[in-house]
Short mmCIF file of C-alpha atoms and ligand atoms in Angstrom, two decimals:
data_model
loop_
_atom_site.label_atom_id
_atom_site.label_comp_id
_atom_site.label_asym_id
_atom_site.label_seq_id
_atom_site.Cartn_x
_atom_site.Cartn_y
_atom_site.Cartn_z
CA MET A 1 25.94 -8.15 -19.33
CA GLY A 2 22.73 -9.27 -17.59
CA ALA A 3 24.70 -10.98 -14.85
CA PHE A 4 26.19 -7.61 -13.76
CA ARG A 5 22.91 -5.82 -13.43
CA GLN A 6 21.82 -4.71 -10.00
CA ASN A 7 18.60 -6.16 -8.57
CA ILE A 8 16.07 -3.59 -7.42
CA ALA A 9 12.52 -4.03 -6.09
CA VAL A 10 10.03 -1.20 -6.50
CA ASP A 11 6.60 -1.06 -4.87
CA ILE A 12 4.67 1.90 -6.28
CA GLY A 13 1.59 2.24 -4.09
CA SER A 14 -1.19 4.81 -4.09
CA SER A 15 0.10 6.13 -0.78
CA ASN A 16 3.80 5.21 -0.66
CA ILE A 17 6.66 4.23 -2.92
CA ARG A 18 9.28 1.86 -1.56
CA ILE A 19 12.53 0.83 -3.20
CA CYS A 20 14.73 -2.00 -2.02
CA VAL A 21 18.25 -2.50 -3.38
CA GLU A 22 20.03 -5.84 -3.35
CA ARG A 23 22.33 -6.15 -0.30
CA LYS A 24 21.27 -2.71 0.99
CA GLY A 25 17.63 -3.22 1.96
CA ILE A 26 14.93 -0.56 1.74
CA VAL A 27 16.57 2.72 0.74
CA VAL A 28 13.49 4.71 -0.27
CA GLU A 29 10.19 4.90 1.62
CA GLU A 30 8.33 8.08 0.70
CA PRO A 31 4.78 9.26 0.04
CA SER A 32 3.85 8.87 -3.63
CA VAL A 33 3.00 12.52 -4.08
CA VAL A 34 4.39 15.11 -6.48
CA ALA A 35 3.90 18.88 -6.20
CA VAL A 36 3.33 20.25 -9.70
CA ARG A 37 2.90 23.80 -10.99
CA LYS A 38 -0.48 23.83 -12.72
CA GLN A 39 0.33 26.40 -15.39
CA THR A 40 3.57 24.91 -16.63
CA GLY A 41 3.50 21.30 -15.39
CA GLU A 42 6.87 21.95 -13.72
CA VAL A 43 7.68 19.54 -10.87
CA VAL A 44 8.20 21.54 -7.66
CA ALA A 45 8.85 18.74 -5.15
CA ILE A 46 8.58 14.95 -4.91
CA GLY A 47 7.72 12.59 -2.07
CA ARG A 48 8.00 13.71 1.57
CA LYS A 49 9.05 17.23 0.52
CA ALA A 50 5.89 17.52 -1.57
CA LYS A 51 3.66 16.11 1.17
CA ASN A 52 5.06 18.64 3.65
CA MET A 53 4.02 21.44 1.28
CA GLU A 54 0.41 20.26 1.21
CA GLY A 55 -1.99 23.09 2.06
CA LYS A 56 0.87 25.57 2.42
CA THR A 57 1.60 26.59 -1.18
CA ASP A 58 0.11 29.16 -3.52
CA ARG A 59 -2.87 28.09 -5.59
CA ASP A 60 -0.80 27.46 -8.67
CA VAL A 61 0.84 24.43 -7.05
CA THR A 62 -1.19 21.23 -6.96
CA MET A 63 -0.47 17.90 -5.28
CA VAL A 64 -0.62 15.01 -7.71
CA ARG A 65 -0.97 11.43 -6.48
CA PRO A 66 -0.04 9.65 -9.70
CA ILE A 67 -1.17 6.18 -8.59
CA SER A 68 -4.77 5.48 -7.80
CA ARG A 69 -6.41 2.17 -6.93
CA GLY A 70 -3.13 0.43 -7.65
CA ALA A 71 -2.75 1.69 -11.23
CA ILE A 72 -1.03 4.64 -12.89
CA SER A 73 -3.41 7.56 -13.30
CA GLU A 74 -0.81 10.24 -14.18
CA TYR A 75 1.77 8.71 -16.48
CA THR A 76 4.38 11.49 -16.84
CA VAL A 77 4.28 12.33 -13.13
CA THR A 78 4.83 8.65 -12.33
CA VAL A 79 7.87 8.50 -14.62
CA ASN A 80 9.32 11.61 -12.95
CA MET A 81 8.69 10.28 -9.46
CA VAL A 82 10.08 6.79 -10.07
CA GLY A 83 13.11 8.15 -11.98
CA TYR A 84 13.85 10.59 -9.14
CA PHE A 85 13.70 7.89 -6.48
CA LEU A 86 15.73 5.41 -8.55
CA ASP A 87 18.43 8.10 -8.72
CA GLU A 88 18.19 8.45 -4.94
CA ALA A 89 18.35 4.69 -4.48
CA VAL A 90 21.31 4.12 -6.78
CA LYS A 91 23.62 7.10 -6.59
CA ASN A 92 26.10 5.45 -8.98
CA PRO A 93 25.78 7.03 -12.47
CA ILE A 94 26.51 3.60 -13.92
CA ARG A 95 22.78 2.90 -13.42
CA ARG A 96 22.18 4.82 -16.63
CA LEU A 97 24.66 2.61 -18.51
CA ILE A 98 23.95 -0.79 -17.04
CA ARG A 99 20.27 -0.48 -16.35
CA PRO A 100 19.15 -2.43 -13.25
CA ASP A 101 16.82 -5.43 -13.25
CA ILE A 102 13.61 -4.28 -11.64
CA VAL A 103 10.84 -6.31 -10.09
CA THR A 104 7.53 -4.76 -9.19
CA ALA A 105 4.26 -6.04 -7.76
CA VAL A 106 0.88 -5.72 -9.45
CA HIS A 107 -2.59 -6.04 -7.95
CA CYS A 108 -4.72 -9.08 -8.80
CA ASP A 109 -7.14 -7.18 -10.99
CA ILE A 110 -4.69 -5.08 -13.03
CA THR A 111 -5.63 -4.88 -16.72
CA ASN A 112 -3.20 -5.57 -19.58
CA VAL A 113 -3.26 -1.87 -20.37
CA GLY A 114 -2.37 -1.07 -16.76
CA ARG A 115 0.48 -3.57 -16.77
CA ARG A 116 1.89 -2.20 -20.03
CA ALA A 117 1.70 1.37 -18.68
CA THR A 118 3.67 0.31 -15.58
CA GLU A 119 6.25 -1.45 -17.73
CA ARG A 120 6.68 1.57 -19.99
CA ALA A 121 6.92 3.97 -17.03
CA LEU A 122 9.60 1.85 -15.36
CA ARG A 123 11.52 1.60 -18.61
CA GLU A 124 11.39 5.39 -19.10
CA ALA A 125 12.48 5.85 -15.49
CA GLY A 126 15.63 3.80 -16.19
CA ALA A 127 14.79 0.11 -15.69
CA GLY A 128 16.57 -2.61 -17.66
CA ARG A 129 14.78 -5.95 -17.51
CA ILE A 130 11.40 -5.68 -15.80
CA PHE A 131 9.65 -8.50 -13.93
CA PHE A 132 6.15 -8.57 -12.51
CA VAL A 133 5.05 -10.44 -9.41
CA ASP A 134 1.47 -10.73 -8.18
CA ALA A 135 1.21 -8.46 -5.14
CA PRO A 136 -0.23 -11.12 -2.77
CA LEU A 137 2.55 -13.55 -3.70
CA ALA A 138 5.16 -10.87 -2.99
CA ALA A 139 3.38 -10.01 0.27
CA ALA A 140 3.37 -13.67 1.33
CA VAL A 141 7.10 -14.08 0.60
CA GLY A 142 7.80 -10.82 2.45
CA ALA A 143 5.81 -12.15 5.41
CA ASN A 144 8.05 -15.24 5.40
CA LEU A 145 5.29 -17.68 4.47
CA ASP A 146 6.44 -20.84 2.74
CA VAL A 147 4.71 -20.14 -0.59
CA SER A 148 6.05 -23.23 -2.36
CA ALA A 149 4.61 -25.71 0.17
CA PRO A 150 1.64 -27.74 -1.13
CA ASN A 151 -0.82 -26.31 1.37
CA GLY A 152 -3.20 -23.37 1.36
CA LYS A 153 -2.23 -20.02 2.85
CA MET A 154 -4.37 -16.92 2.80
CA VAL A 155 -2.82 -13.47 2.53
CA VAL A 156 -4.86 -10.31 2.86
CA SER A 157 -2.87 -7.28 1.77
CA ILE A 158 -4.48 -4.00 2.82
CA GLY A 159 -2.94 -0.95 1.15
CA ALA A 160 -4.18 2.63 1.05
CA GLU A 161 -6.85 2.13 -1.61
CA ILE A 162 -6.98 -1.57 -2.38
CA THR A 163 -7.14 -4.84 -0.50
CA ASP A 164 -5.86 -7.94 -2.27
CA ILE A 165 -7.11 -11.25 -0.93
CA ALA A 166 -5.45 -14.42 -2.16
CA VAL A 167 -4.99 -18.10 -1.46
CA ILE A 168 -1.53 -19.37 -2.31
CA SER A 169 -0.25 -22.90 -2.78
CA TYR A 170 2.66 -24.38 -4.78
CA ASP A 171 4.12 -20.94 -5.63
CA GLY A 172 0.91 -19.85 -7.28
CA ILE A 173 -2.35 -18.04 -6.62
CA VAL A 174 -5.25 -20.48 -6.42
CA ALA A 175 -8.03 -17.96 -5.81
CA ALA A 176 -8.01 -14.18 -5.43
CA ALA A 177 -10.07 -11.01 -5.37
CA SER A 178 -9.49 -7.30 -4.87
CA VAL A 179 -11.73 -5.10 -2.75
CA PRO A 180 -11.64 -1.29 -3.19
CA VAL A 181 -11.00 -0.64 0.51
CA GLY A 182 -7.80 0.48 2.23
CA GLY A 183 -6.32 2.77 4.84
CA ARG A 184 -7.62 5.85 3.07
CA SER A 185 -11.20 4.53 3.23
CA PHE A 186 -10.92 4.60 7.05
CA ASP A 187 -9.61 8.19 6.92
CA GLU A 188 -12.61 9.25 4.80
CA ALA A 189 -15.02 7.53 7.21
CA ILE A 190 -13.44 9.36 10.17
CA LYS A 191 -13.84 12.70 8.37
CA THR A 192 -17.50 11.97 7.64
CA TYR A 193 -18.09 10.89 11.26
CA PHE A 194 -16.77 14.20 12.65
CA LYS A 195 -18.80 16.19 10.16
CA LYS A 196 -22.06 14.37 10.87
CA GLU A 197 -21.66 13.84 14.58
CA TYR A 198 -19.97 17.06 15.70
CA LYS A 199 -20.28 19.37 12.66
CA MET A 200 -16.49 19.53 12.70
CA ILE A 201 -14.29 19.72 9.62
CA ILE A 202 -11.07 17.76 9.87
CA GLY A 203 -8.45 17.43 7.14
CA ASP A 204 -6.97 14.31 5.56
CA GLN A 205 -3.83 14.40 7.68
CA THR A 206 -5.76 14.80 10.95
CA ALA A 207 -8.05 11.93 10.03
CA GLU A 208 -5.06 9.73 9.22
CA ARG A 209 -3.37 10.65 12.51
CA ILE A 210 -6.52 9.83 14.50
CA LYS A 211 -6.72 6.45 12.76
CA ASN A 212 -3.04 5.58 13.18
CA ASP A 213 -2.51 6.83 16.73
CA TYR A 214 -5.82 6.57 18.60
CA ALA A 215 -8.59 4.65 16.84
CA CYS A 216 -9.45 0.97 16.77
CA VAL A 217 -11.94 -1.16 14.87
CA TYR A 218 -12.64 -3.64 17.67
CA ARG A 219 -13.81 -2.94 21.20
CA ASP A 220 -11.29 -2.61 24.04
CA VAL A 221 -8.27 -2.74 21.73
CA ARG A 222 -7.67 0.95 22.43
CA VAL A 223 -9.41 2.73 25.28
CA GLN A 224 -7.44 5.93 25.88
CA PRO A 225 -9.60 9.03 25.19
CA PHE A 226 -8.03 11.72 23.01
CA ASP A 227 -8.69 15.34 22.02
CA VAL A 228 -9.37 16.51 18.49
CA SER A 229 -8.94 20.18 17.72
CA ALA A 230 -10.78 21.45 14.63
CA PHE A 231 -13.12 24.12 13.28
CA GLU A 232 -16.85 23.68 13.71
CA LEU A 233 -18.92 24.20 10.57
CA SER A 234 -20.54 27.33 12.01
CA GLY A 235 -17.66 28.62 14.13
CA ARG A 236 -14.62 30.73 13.48
CA LEU A 237 -12.37 29.38 16.20
CA PRO A 238 -11.09 25.83 16.57
CA VAL A 239 -12.66 23.80 19.36
CA ASP A 240 -11.27 20.88 21.32
CA ARG A 241 -13.43 17.83 21.53
CA PRO A 242 -12.65 14.81 23.71
CA ILE A 243 -13.21 11.53 21.84
CA ARG A 244 -13.41 7.93 23.08
CA PRO A 245 -11.93 5.31 20.71
CA ASP A 246 -15.08 3.17 20.97
CA GLU A 247 -17.21 5.92 19.32
CA LEU A 248 -15.43 5.25 16.05
CA ILE A 249 -15.76 1.47 16.08
CA ARG A 250 -19.11 1.34 14.30
CA THR A 251 -17.90 3.67 11.53
CA LEU A 252 -14.62 1.85 11.03
CA SER A 253 -16.14 -1.62 11.12
CA ASP A 254 -18.62 -0.63 8.38
CA VAL A 255 -15.58 0.17 6.22
CA ALA A 256 -13.80 -3.07 7.12
CA MET A 257 -16.83 -5.30 6.50
CA PRO A 258 -16.29 -5.64 2.70
CA VAL A 259 -12.87 -7.15 3.48
CA VAL A 260 -14.53 -9.91 5.55
CA GLU A 261 -17.07 -10.44 2.76
CA GLY A 262 -14.24 -10.57 0.20
CA ILE A 263 -12.48 -13.23 2.27
CA SER A 264 -15.66 -15.34 2.31
CA ARG A 265 -15.97 -15.02 -1.47
CA VAL A 266 -12.37 -16.11 -2.00
CA LEU A 267 -12.85 -19.08 0.35
CA GLU A 268 -15.88 -20.14 -1.71
CA MET A 269 -13.64 -20.22 -4.82
CA THR A 270 -10.95 -22.26 -3.03
CA PRO A 271 -10.73 -26.08 -3.19
CA PRO A 272 -11.95 -27.61 0.12
CA GLU A 273 -8.58 -29.19 1.09
CA LEU A 274 -6.93 -25.80 0.91
CA VAL A 275 -9.77 -24.19 2.87
CA SER A 276 -9.15 -26.61 5.73
CA ASP A 277 -5.42 -25.70 5.64
CA ILE A 278 -6.40 -22.04 6.01
CA TYR A 279 -8.66 -22.81 8.96
CA GLN A 280 -5.70 -24.56 10.58
CA ARG A 281 -2.98 -22.05 9.70
CA GLY A 282 -4.92 -18.82 9.84
CA ILE A 283 -4.91 -15.67 7.74
CA THR A 284 -1.90 -13.35 7.42
CA LEU A 285 -2.49 -9.61 7.08
CA THR A 286 0.03 -7.38 5.27
CA GLY A 287 0.06 -3.79 3.93
CA GLY A 288 0.08 -0.50 5.83
CA GLY A 289 -3.71 -0.56 6.21
CA ALA A 290 -3.38 -3.74 8.28
CA ARG A 291 -1.79 -1.68 11.05
CA LEU A 292 -5.19 -0.31 12.09
CA ALA A 293 -5.55 -1.37 15.72
CA GLY A 294 -7.93 -4.31 16.14
CA LEU A 295 -8.29 -5.10 12.43
CA ASP A 296 -6.81 -8.57 12.95
CA VAL A 297 -9.34 -9.30 15.74
CA PHE A 298 -12.19 -7.88 13.63
CA ILE A 299 -11.31 -10.15 10.68
CA SER A 300 -10.77 -13.13 12.94
CA LYS A 301 -14.20 -12.69 14.59
CA GLY A 302 -15.86 -12.01 11.21
CA THR A 303 -14.45 -15.09 9.49
CA GLY A 304 -13.97 -17.49 12.40
CA ILE A 305 -10.33 -17.94 11.31
CA ASP A 306 -7.26 -16.97 13.38
CA THR A 307 -5.73 -13.85 11.88
CA ILE A 308 -2.32 -12.37 12.50
CA THR A 309 -0.66 -9.23 11.20
CA ALA A 310 2.80 -9.80 9.71
CA ASP A 311 5.80 -7.98 11.20
CA ASN A 312 6.29 -4.64 9.42
CA PRO A 313 3.24 -5.34 7.25
CA HIS A 314 3.79 -2.23 5.07
CA LYS A 315 7.19 -3.53 3.96
CA CYS A 316 6.13 -7.09 3.05
CA VAL A 317 5.47 -6.44 -0.67
CA VAL A 318 8.78 -4.73 -1.43
CA ASN A 319 10.77 -7.19 0.71
CA GLY A 320 9.01 -10.12 -0.97
CA CYS A 321 9.71 -8.69 -4.44
CA MET A 322 13.38 -8.36 -3.54
CA LYS A 323 13.64 -11.93 -2.27
CA ILE A 324 11.95 -13.26 -5.41
CA LEU A 325 14.26 -11.32 -7.74
CA ASN A 326 17.37 -12.28 -5.77
CA SER A 327 16.38 -15.94 -6.03
CA MET A 328 16.27 -15.84 -9.86
CA SER A 329 19.32 -16.92 -11.85
CA ASN A 330 20.33 -14.92 -14.92
CA GLU A 331 19.17 -17.85 -17.08
CA ARG A 332 15.77 -17.84 -15.41
CA LYS A 333 15.48 -14.10 -15.97
CA ASN A 334 16.34 -14.50 -19.67
CA GLU A 335 13.80 -17.31 -19.93
CA LEU A 336 11.08 -15.08 -18.44
CA MET A 337 12.01 -12.21 -20.75
CA ASN A 338 11.71 -14.48 -23.79
CA ASN A 339 8.22 -15.65 -22.87
N1 ATP B 401 -0.19 2.70 12.38
C1 ATP B 401 -1.12 2.68 11.42
N2 ATP B 401 -2.41 2.40 11.72
C2 ATP B 401 -3.35 2.38 10.76
N3 ATP B 401 -3.10 2.61 9.44
C3 ATP B 401 -1.82 2.87 9.10
C4 ATP B 401 -0.77 2.92 10.05
N4 ATP B 401 0.39 3.21 9.39
C5 ATP B 401 0.06 3.34 8.10
N5 ATP B 401 -1.26 3.15 7.91
C6 ATP B 401 -2.01 3.30 6.66
O1 ATP B 401 -1.52 2.43 5.68
C7 ATP B 401 -1.83 2.98 4.39
C8 ATP B 401 -0.60 2.89 3.51
O2 ATP B 401 -0.26 1.54 3.37
P1 ATP B 401 0.69 1.08 2.18
O3 ATP B 401 1.93 1.89 2.22
O4 ATP B 401 0.79 -0.39 2.28
O5 ATP B 401 -0.19 1.54 0.94
P2 ATP B 401 0.18 1.59 -0.60
O6 ATP B 401 0.99 0.40 -0.96
O7 ATP B 401 0.75 2.92 -0.94
O8 ATP B 401 -1.28 1.52 -1.23
P3 ATP B 401 -1.94 0.51 -2.32
O9 ATP B 401 -1.27 -0.82 -2.15
O10 ATP B 401 -3.40 0.51 -1.99
O11 ATP B 401 -1.67 1.14 -3.65
C9 ATP B 401 -2.23 4.43 4.61
O12 ATP B 401 -3.63 4.56 4.44
C10 ATP B 401 -1.83 4.68 6.06
O13 ATP B 401 -2.64 5.64 6.71
MG1 MG B 402 0.62 -1.47 -1.71
#
């Protein structure tokens, strides 16, 4: 029976959920948000539909982000969300009969309790056999790094709330650390900057748009001035304020600094031969947070090591998970299940 099961990769992040189906590619890429009615717990909308409702619904509807810092914080909502998107990904009702093999990635510092909760949630959402991969390993495979080669490679995977830093050699993680910084930390810093500097209140979505479309964390990477329209603390009407990208550099680099420090700590834990490989080969950035303009230059200057951002960095984890699962024989899967 196992040999007939479909292979599916699921990356359940604190900002986005992505599902990749064997031979089809990524079929789901949606915000990991669920709109829930407070009184009854009834699910009103899931994913993009829920995100679009944000700030526009009556007070009885609340937006739940069921994953935080890489772990499940709202169990039932997670099961609903994953089950809903698995149904979207595999329209065939046979999924309920022959449950798919599912691989998912977990952050370096996940606890046993966290891992068991993820396993149980996936099972309830319809998974058959479940396999875990360390997120940095999945990210490295998704970034097309040769993980099995006997040399050191460093992957820094920057999500919405967590950054995983890892050195990989011989298919395994040699040294790793997680830093509680991600794309959302930059959004928060931008909100604080506008409040302190201009007494302006901007929302989460505006902050994220400023970061994604106009800001940079290293000088001269982006130079085009832009306008931000928002309410002033004391005013009743929105005002337009012209902003230069370089004003935000100090704020954003303060947020990014712990990533550079984390990289140094991981290098200290790494055997010297592998460290010299990393100096030669450079650091690879993955994760949606790595798309912040100039972050590769910032990390390169901060560490003295060449740094490049992988193609489609936000898709590396799910693509890597899929490749890993597709490369496993049914015997290998059974072996892993029996361990
Ligand atoms: N063009 C961009 N520039 C800067 N940041 C971006 C860009 N596009 C996406 N991001 C940020 O990437 C983050 C989402 O990345 P990703 O989808 O990898 O996170 P996640 O896997 O859900 O989170 P985590 O792994 O921390 O649980 C968001 O904070 C988003 O704002
Ligand atoms: Mg992620």
